[in-house]
Short mmCIF file of C-alpha atoms in Angstrom, two decimals:
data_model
loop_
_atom_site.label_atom_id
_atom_site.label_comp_id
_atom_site.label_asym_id
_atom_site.label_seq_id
_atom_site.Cartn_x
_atom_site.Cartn_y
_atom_site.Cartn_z
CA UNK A 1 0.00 0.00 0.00
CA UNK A 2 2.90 2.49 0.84
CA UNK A 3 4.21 1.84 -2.88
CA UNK A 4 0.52 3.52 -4.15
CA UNK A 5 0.81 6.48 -1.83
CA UNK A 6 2.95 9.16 -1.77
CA UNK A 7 2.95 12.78 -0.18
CA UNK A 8 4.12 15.54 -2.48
CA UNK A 9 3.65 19.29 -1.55
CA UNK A 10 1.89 18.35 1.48
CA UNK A 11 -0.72 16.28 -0.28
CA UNK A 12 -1.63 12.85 -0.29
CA UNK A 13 -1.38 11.88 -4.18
CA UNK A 14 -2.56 8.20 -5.43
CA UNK A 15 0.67 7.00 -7.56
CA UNK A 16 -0.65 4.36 -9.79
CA UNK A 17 0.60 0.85 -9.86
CA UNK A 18 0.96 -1.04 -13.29
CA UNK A 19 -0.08 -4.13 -11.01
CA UNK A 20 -3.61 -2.96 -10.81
CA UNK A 21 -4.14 -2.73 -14.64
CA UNK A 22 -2.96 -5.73 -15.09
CA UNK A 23 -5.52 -7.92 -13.24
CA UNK A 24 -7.28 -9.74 -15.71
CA UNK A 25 -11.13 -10.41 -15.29
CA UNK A 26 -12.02 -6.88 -13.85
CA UNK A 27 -14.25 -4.10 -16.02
CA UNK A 28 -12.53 -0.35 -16.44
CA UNK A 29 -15.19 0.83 -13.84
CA UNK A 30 -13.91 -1.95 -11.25
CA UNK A 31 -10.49 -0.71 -11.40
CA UNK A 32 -10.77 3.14 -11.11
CA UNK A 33 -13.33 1.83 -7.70
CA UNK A 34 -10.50 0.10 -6.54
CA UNK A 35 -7.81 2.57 -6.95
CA UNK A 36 -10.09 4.80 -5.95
CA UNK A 37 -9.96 3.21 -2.74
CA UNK A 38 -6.71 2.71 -2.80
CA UNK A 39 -6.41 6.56 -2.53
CA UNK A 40 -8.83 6.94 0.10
CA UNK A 41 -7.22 4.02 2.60
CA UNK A 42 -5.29 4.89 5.51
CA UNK A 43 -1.72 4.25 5.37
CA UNK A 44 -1.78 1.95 8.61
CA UNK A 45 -4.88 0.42 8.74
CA UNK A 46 -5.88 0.19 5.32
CA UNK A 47 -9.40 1.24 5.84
CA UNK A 48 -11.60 3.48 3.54
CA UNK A 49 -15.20 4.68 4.37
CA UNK A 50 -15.86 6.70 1.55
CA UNK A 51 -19.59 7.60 0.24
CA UNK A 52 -20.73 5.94 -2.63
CA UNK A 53 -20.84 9.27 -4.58
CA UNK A 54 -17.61 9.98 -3.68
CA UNK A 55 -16.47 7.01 -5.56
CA UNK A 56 -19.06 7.11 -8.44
CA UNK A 57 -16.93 10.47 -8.77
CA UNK A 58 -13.54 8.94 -8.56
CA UNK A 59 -14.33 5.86 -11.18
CA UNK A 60 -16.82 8.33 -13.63
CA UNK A 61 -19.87 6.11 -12.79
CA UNK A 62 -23.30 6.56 -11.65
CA UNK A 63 -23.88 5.63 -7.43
CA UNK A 64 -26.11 2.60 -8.46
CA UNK A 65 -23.21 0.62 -9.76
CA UNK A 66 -21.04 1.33 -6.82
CA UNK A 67 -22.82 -1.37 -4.78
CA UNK A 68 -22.09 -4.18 -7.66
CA UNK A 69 -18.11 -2.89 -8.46
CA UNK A 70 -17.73 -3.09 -4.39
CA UNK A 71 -19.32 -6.98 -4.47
CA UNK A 72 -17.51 -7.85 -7.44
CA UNK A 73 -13.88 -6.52 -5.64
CA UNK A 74 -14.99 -8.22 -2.31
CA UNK A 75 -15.54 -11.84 -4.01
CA UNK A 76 -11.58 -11.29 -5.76
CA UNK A 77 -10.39 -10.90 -2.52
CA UNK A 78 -9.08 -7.07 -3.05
CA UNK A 79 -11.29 -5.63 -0.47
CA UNK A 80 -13.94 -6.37 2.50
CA UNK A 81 -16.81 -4.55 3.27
CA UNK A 82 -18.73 -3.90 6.13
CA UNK A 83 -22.06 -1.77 6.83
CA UNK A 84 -21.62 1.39 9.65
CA UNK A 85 -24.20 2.23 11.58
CA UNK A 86 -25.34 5.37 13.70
CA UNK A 87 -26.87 5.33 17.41
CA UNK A 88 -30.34 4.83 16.09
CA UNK A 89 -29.63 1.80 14.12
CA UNK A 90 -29.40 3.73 10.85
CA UNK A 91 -26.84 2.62 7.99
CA UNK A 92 -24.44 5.80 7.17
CA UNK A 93 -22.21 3.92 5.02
CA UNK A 94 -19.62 1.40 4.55
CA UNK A 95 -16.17 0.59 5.97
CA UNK A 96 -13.51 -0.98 3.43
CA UNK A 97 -10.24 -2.50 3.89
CA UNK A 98 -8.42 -2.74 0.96
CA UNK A 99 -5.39 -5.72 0.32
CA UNK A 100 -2.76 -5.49 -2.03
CA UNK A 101 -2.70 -6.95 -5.86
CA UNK A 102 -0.90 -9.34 -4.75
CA UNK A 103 -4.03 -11.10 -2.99
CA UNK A 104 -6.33 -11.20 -6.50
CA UNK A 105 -8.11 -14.14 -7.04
CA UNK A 106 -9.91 -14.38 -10.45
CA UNK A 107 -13.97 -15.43 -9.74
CA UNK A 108 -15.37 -15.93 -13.08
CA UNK A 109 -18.81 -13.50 -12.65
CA UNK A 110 -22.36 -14.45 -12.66
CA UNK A 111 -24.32 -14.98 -15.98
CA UNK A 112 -26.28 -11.29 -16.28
CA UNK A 113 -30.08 -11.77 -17.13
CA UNK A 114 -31.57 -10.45 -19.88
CA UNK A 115 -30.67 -6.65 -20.19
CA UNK A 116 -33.75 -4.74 -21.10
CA UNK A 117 -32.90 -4.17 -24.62
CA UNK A 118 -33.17 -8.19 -25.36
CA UNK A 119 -36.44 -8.00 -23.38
CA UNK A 120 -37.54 -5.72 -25.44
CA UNK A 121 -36.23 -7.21 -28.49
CA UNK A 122 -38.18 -10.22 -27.48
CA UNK A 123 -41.63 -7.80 -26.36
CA UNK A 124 -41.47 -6.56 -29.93
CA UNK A 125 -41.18 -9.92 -31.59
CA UNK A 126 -44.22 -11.37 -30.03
CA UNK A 127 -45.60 -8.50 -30.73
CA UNK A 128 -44.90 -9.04 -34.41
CA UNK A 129 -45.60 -12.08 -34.65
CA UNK A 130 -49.11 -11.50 -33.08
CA UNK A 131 -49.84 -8.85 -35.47
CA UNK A 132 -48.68 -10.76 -38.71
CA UNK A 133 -51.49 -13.82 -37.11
CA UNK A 134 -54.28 -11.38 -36.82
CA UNK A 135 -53.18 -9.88 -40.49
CA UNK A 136 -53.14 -13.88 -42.05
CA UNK A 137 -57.01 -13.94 -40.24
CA UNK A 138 -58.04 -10.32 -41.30
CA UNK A 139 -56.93 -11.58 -45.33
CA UNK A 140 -58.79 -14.42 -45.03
CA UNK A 141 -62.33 -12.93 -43.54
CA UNK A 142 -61.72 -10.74 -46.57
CA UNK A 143 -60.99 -13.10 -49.10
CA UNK A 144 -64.59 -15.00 -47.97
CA UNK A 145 -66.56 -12.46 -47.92
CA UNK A 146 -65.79 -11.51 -51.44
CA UNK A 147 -66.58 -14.85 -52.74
CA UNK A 148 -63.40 -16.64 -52.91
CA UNK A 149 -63.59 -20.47 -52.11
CA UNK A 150 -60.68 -22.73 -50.97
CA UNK A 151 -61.55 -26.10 -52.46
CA UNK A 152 -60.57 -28.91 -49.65
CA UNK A 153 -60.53 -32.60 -50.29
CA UNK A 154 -63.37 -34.68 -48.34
CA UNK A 155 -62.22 -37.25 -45.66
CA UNK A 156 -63.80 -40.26 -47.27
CA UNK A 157 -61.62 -39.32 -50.75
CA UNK A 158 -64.88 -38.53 -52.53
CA UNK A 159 -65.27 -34.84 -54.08
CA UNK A 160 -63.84 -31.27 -52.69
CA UNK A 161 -65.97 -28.75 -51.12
CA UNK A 162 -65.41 -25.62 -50.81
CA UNK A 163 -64.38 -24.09 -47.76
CA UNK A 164 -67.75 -21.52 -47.55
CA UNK A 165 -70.18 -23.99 -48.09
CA UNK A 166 -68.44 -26.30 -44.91
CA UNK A 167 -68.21 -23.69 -43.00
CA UNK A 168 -72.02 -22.64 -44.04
CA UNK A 169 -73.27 -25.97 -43.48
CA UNK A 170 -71.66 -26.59 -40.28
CA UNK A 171 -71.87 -23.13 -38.52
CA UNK A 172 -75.57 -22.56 -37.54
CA UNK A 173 -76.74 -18.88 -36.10
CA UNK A 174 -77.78 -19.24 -32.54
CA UNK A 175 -81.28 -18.14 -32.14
CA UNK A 176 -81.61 -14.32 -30.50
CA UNK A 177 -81.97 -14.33 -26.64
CA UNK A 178 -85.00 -12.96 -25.74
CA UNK A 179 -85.63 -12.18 -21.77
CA UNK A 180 -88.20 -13.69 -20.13
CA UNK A 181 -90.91 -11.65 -19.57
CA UNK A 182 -93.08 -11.64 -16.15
CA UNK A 183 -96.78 -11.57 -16.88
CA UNK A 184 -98.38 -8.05 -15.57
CA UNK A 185 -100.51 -9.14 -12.34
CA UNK A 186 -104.20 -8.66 -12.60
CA UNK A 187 -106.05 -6.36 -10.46
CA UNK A 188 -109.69 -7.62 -9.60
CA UNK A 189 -112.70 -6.65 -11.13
CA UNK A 190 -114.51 -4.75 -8.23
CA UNK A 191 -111.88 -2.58 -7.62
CA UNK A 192 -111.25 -1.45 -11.11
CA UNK A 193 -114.95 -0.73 -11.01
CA UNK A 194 -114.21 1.14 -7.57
CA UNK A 195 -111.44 3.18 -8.71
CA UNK A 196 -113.76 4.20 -12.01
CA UNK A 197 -116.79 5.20 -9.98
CA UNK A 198 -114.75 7.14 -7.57
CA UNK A 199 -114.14 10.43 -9.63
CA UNK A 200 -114.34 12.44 -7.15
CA UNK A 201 -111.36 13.85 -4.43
CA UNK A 202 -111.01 12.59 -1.43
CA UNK A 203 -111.83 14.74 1.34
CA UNK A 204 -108.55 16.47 3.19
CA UNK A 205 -108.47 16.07 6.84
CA UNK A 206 -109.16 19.34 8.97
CA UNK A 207 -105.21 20.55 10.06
CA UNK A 208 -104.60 20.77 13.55
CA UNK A 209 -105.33 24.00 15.24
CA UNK A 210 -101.92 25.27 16.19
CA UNK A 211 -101.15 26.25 20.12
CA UNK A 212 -100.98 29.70 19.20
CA UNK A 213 -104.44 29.79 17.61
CA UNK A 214 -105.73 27.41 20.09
CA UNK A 215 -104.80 29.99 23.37
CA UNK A 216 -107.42 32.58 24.17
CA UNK A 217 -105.51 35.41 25.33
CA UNK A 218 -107.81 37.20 28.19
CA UNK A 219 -108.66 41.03 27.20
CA UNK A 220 -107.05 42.26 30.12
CA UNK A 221 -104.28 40.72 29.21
CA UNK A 222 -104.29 41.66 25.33
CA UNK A 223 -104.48 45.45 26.82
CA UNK A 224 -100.80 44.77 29.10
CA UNK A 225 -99.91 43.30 25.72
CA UNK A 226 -100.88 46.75 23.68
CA UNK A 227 -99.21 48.91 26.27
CA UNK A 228 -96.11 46.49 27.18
CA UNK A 229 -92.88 47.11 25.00
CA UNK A 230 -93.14 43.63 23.92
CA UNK A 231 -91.80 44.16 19.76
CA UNK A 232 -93.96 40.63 19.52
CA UNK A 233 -91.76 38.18 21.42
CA UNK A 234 -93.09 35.66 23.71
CA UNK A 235 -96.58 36.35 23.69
CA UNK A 236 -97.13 32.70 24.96
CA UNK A 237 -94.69 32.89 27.98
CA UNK A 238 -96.33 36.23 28.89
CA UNK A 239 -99.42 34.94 29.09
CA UNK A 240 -98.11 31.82 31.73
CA UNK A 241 -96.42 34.42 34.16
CA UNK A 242 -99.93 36.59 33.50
CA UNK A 243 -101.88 33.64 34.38
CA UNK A 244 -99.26 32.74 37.63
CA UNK A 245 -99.60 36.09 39.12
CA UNK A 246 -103.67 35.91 38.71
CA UNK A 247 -103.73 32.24 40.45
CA UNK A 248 -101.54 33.34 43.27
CA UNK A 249 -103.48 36.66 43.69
CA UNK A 250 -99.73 38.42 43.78
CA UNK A 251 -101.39 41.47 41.64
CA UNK A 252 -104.38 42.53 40.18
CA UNK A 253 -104.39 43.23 35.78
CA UNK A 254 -105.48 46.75 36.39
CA UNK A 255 -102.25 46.94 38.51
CA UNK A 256 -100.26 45.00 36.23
CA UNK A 257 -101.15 47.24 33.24
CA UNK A 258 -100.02 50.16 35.17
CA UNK A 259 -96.67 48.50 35.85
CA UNK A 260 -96.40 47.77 31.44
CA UNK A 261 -97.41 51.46 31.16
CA UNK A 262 -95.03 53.08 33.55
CA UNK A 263 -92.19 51.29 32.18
CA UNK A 264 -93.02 51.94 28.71
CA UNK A 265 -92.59 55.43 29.78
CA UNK A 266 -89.18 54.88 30.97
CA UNK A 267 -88.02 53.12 28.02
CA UNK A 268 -89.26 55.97 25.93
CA UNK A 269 -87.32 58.29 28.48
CA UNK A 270 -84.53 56.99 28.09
CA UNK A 271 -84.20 56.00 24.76
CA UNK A 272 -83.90 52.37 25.65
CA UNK A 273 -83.10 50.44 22.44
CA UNK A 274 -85.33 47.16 21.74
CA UNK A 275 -82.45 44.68 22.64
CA UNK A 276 -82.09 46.19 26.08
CA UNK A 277 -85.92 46.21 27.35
CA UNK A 278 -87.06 43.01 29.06
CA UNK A 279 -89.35 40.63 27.63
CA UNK A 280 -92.58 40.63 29.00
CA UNK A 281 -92.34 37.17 30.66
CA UNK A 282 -89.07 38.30 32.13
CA UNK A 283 -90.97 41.42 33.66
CA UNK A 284 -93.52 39.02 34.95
CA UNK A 285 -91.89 36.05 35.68
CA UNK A 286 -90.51 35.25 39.67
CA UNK A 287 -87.17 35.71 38.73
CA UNK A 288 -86.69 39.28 38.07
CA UNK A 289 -90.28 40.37 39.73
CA UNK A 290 -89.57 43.39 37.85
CA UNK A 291 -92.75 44.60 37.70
CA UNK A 292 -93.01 45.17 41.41
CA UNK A 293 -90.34 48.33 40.84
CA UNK A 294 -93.36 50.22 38.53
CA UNK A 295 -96.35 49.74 41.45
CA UNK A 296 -94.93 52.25 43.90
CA UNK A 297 -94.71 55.85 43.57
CA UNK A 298 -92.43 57.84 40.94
CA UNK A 299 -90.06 59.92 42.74
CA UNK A 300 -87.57 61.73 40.53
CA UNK A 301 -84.87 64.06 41.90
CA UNK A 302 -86.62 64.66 45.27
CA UNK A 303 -90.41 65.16 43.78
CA UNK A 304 -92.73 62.50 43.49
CA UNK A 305 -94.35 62.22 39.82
CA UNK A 306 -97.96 62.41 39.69
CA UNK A 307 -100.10 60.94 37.07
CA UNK A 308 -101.28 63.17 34.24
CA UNK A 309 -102.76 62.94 31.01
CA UNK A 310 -100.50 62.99 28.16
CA UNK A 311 -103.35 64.26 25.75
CA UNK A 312 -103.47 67.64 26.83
CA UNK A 313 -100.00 67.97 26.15
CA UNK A 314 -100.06 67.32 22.43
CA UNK A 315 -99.45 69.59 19.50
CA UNK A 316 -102.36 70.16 16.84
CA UNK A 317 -99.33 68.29 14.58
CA UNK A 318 -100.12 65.29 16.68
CA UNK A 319 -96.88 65.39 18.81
CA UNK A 320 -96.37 65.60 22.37
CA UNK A 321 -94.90 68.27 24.17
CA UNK A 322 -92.26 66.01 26.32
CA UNK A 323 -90.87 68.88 28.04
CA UNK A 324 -94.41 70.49 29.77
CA UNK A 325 -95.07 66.85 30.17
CA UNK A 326 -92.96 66.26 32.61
CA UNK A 327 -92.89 69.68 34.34
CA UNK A 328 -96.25 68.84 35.00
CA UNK A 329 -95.84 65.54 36.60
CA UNK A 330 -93.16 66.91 38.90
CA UNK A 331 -95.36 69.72 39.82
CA UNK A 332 -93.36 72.22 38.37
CA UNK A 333 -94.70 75.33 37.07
#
């Protein structure tokens, strides 16, 4: 190995022994691997762990036949080669140590298969051949149609016949396949006669009455409902907290309807928008009880508001004068 490598200008060069071109049995490609790793081996161990491009480099190959030049070397006895492996278990690459010349032993190499240019030397001839057996067939459908007969001799040695009228005689058309038909079932007498008489529509059933329509909303109730700022929800839950605060005798409707009226007010006071005003089974339900807060007196800024009517406040436009309005109820002149 020392003979192969030498160190000039403080580089490792590869100086190439005659012995390694003239082993007999080994490709170009095998022996530019080899001195490749030649190059590559360590001066006292002889061991090389180059990558496989690396050498595909060195020898002007592709990496796919570096695995087959290393085999090849290992089985003449020029090199061995083991797999190297990470932590996880992974194969990085290979470790080779590389022998001498000297230690070449000529293995005669195994038979290649078929390359793919014979296999496709032999796809195409089938290929041809199938084509020139459907030709031979295509000529002779022709050739019968037109009217030429092939005379053949009979098997008894009597006369020839020709070829159509055998093939006439012998070859009978199958008869057309014709699905069996299920016969269509019979409907009875009377009711054909009852389906003729009866012209005319059946009657529709009456729909059922919906809850809504079904409830009977009191008119003391449909009054709260009038002055309430309801915007048309929940007119059915309403009318349960109406009907819970009537059972228990908690209020009275004229009371009630006071309560819807006085907060109406409010909410027109203070601008309250429509998502922000309770629903009227909130304002009556037991949760809230807010209805109890509108049954006392108004007091507002030290005065207690009195009830007046809002008609004589309005404007021959129809509008209500707001301002006098409430002057009024404070007792303010």
């Amino acid at each position: 190995m020392a003979d192969t490598i030498v160190r000039k200008n403080g580089r490792w060069e590869l100086r190439c022994d005659m012995k390694v071109f003239k082993l007999k049995g080994l490709t170009t490609t095998e022996k530019l691997v080899y001195l490749a790793l030649l190059g590559h081996a360590s001066e006292k161990t002889s061991t090389a762990y180059p990558s496989n491009k690396t050498l595909a480099d060195c020898a002007s190959c592709c990496e796919r036949q570096i695995s087959r030049v290393t085999a090849r070397l290992v089985e003449c006895h020029l090199l061995t080669k083991t797999a190297r492996f990470n932590e996880r278990g992974e194969q990085i690459g290979n470790l080779y140590e590389v022998f001498e010349p000297e230690d070449f032993v000529y293995v005669p190499p195994k038979e290649p298969s078929k390359s793919r240019k014979e296999k496709d030397d032999t796809v195409s001839d089938r290929h041809d051949t199938q084509s020139r057996r459907s030709k031979k067939a295509g000529d002779s459908a022709l050739d019968t149609e037109s009217g030429a007969t092939a005379t053949t001799p009979c098997l008894g040695g009597g006369d020839t016949v020709s070829s159509q009228e055998h093939t006439q005689d012998n070859i009978k058309p199958k008869p057309p396949i014709i699905p069996p038909t299920e016969p269509e079932p019979q409907k009875p007498q009377a009711q054909e006669e009852q389906l003729e008489l009866s012209t005319e529509k059946p009657t529709e059933k009456p729909k059922r009455a919906s809850r809504k329509t079904a409830e009977e909303y009191t008119p003391e109730f449909e009054e709260f409902w009038s002055v309430y700022p309801t915007y048309g929800r929940r007119k059915k839950a309403a009318f349960d907290a109406w009907k819970r605060l009537l059972r228990l005798k908690a209020a009275t409707p004229a009371v009630l309807i006071h309560a819807a009226r006085r907060y109406a007010d409010m909410c027109r006071a203070t601008c309250k928008e429509e998502q922000y005003t309770l629903h009227a089974a909130s304002f009556l339900g037991p949760v809230k009880e807010a209805w109890k807060d509108y049954i006392g007196p108004e007091v507002q800024m030290g005065r207690e508001l009195k009830d007046v009517d809002k008609n004589r406040f309005r404007r021959p436009d129809g509008s209500i004068d707001y301002k006098a309005y409430e002057r009024a109820r404070r007792g303010i002149q």
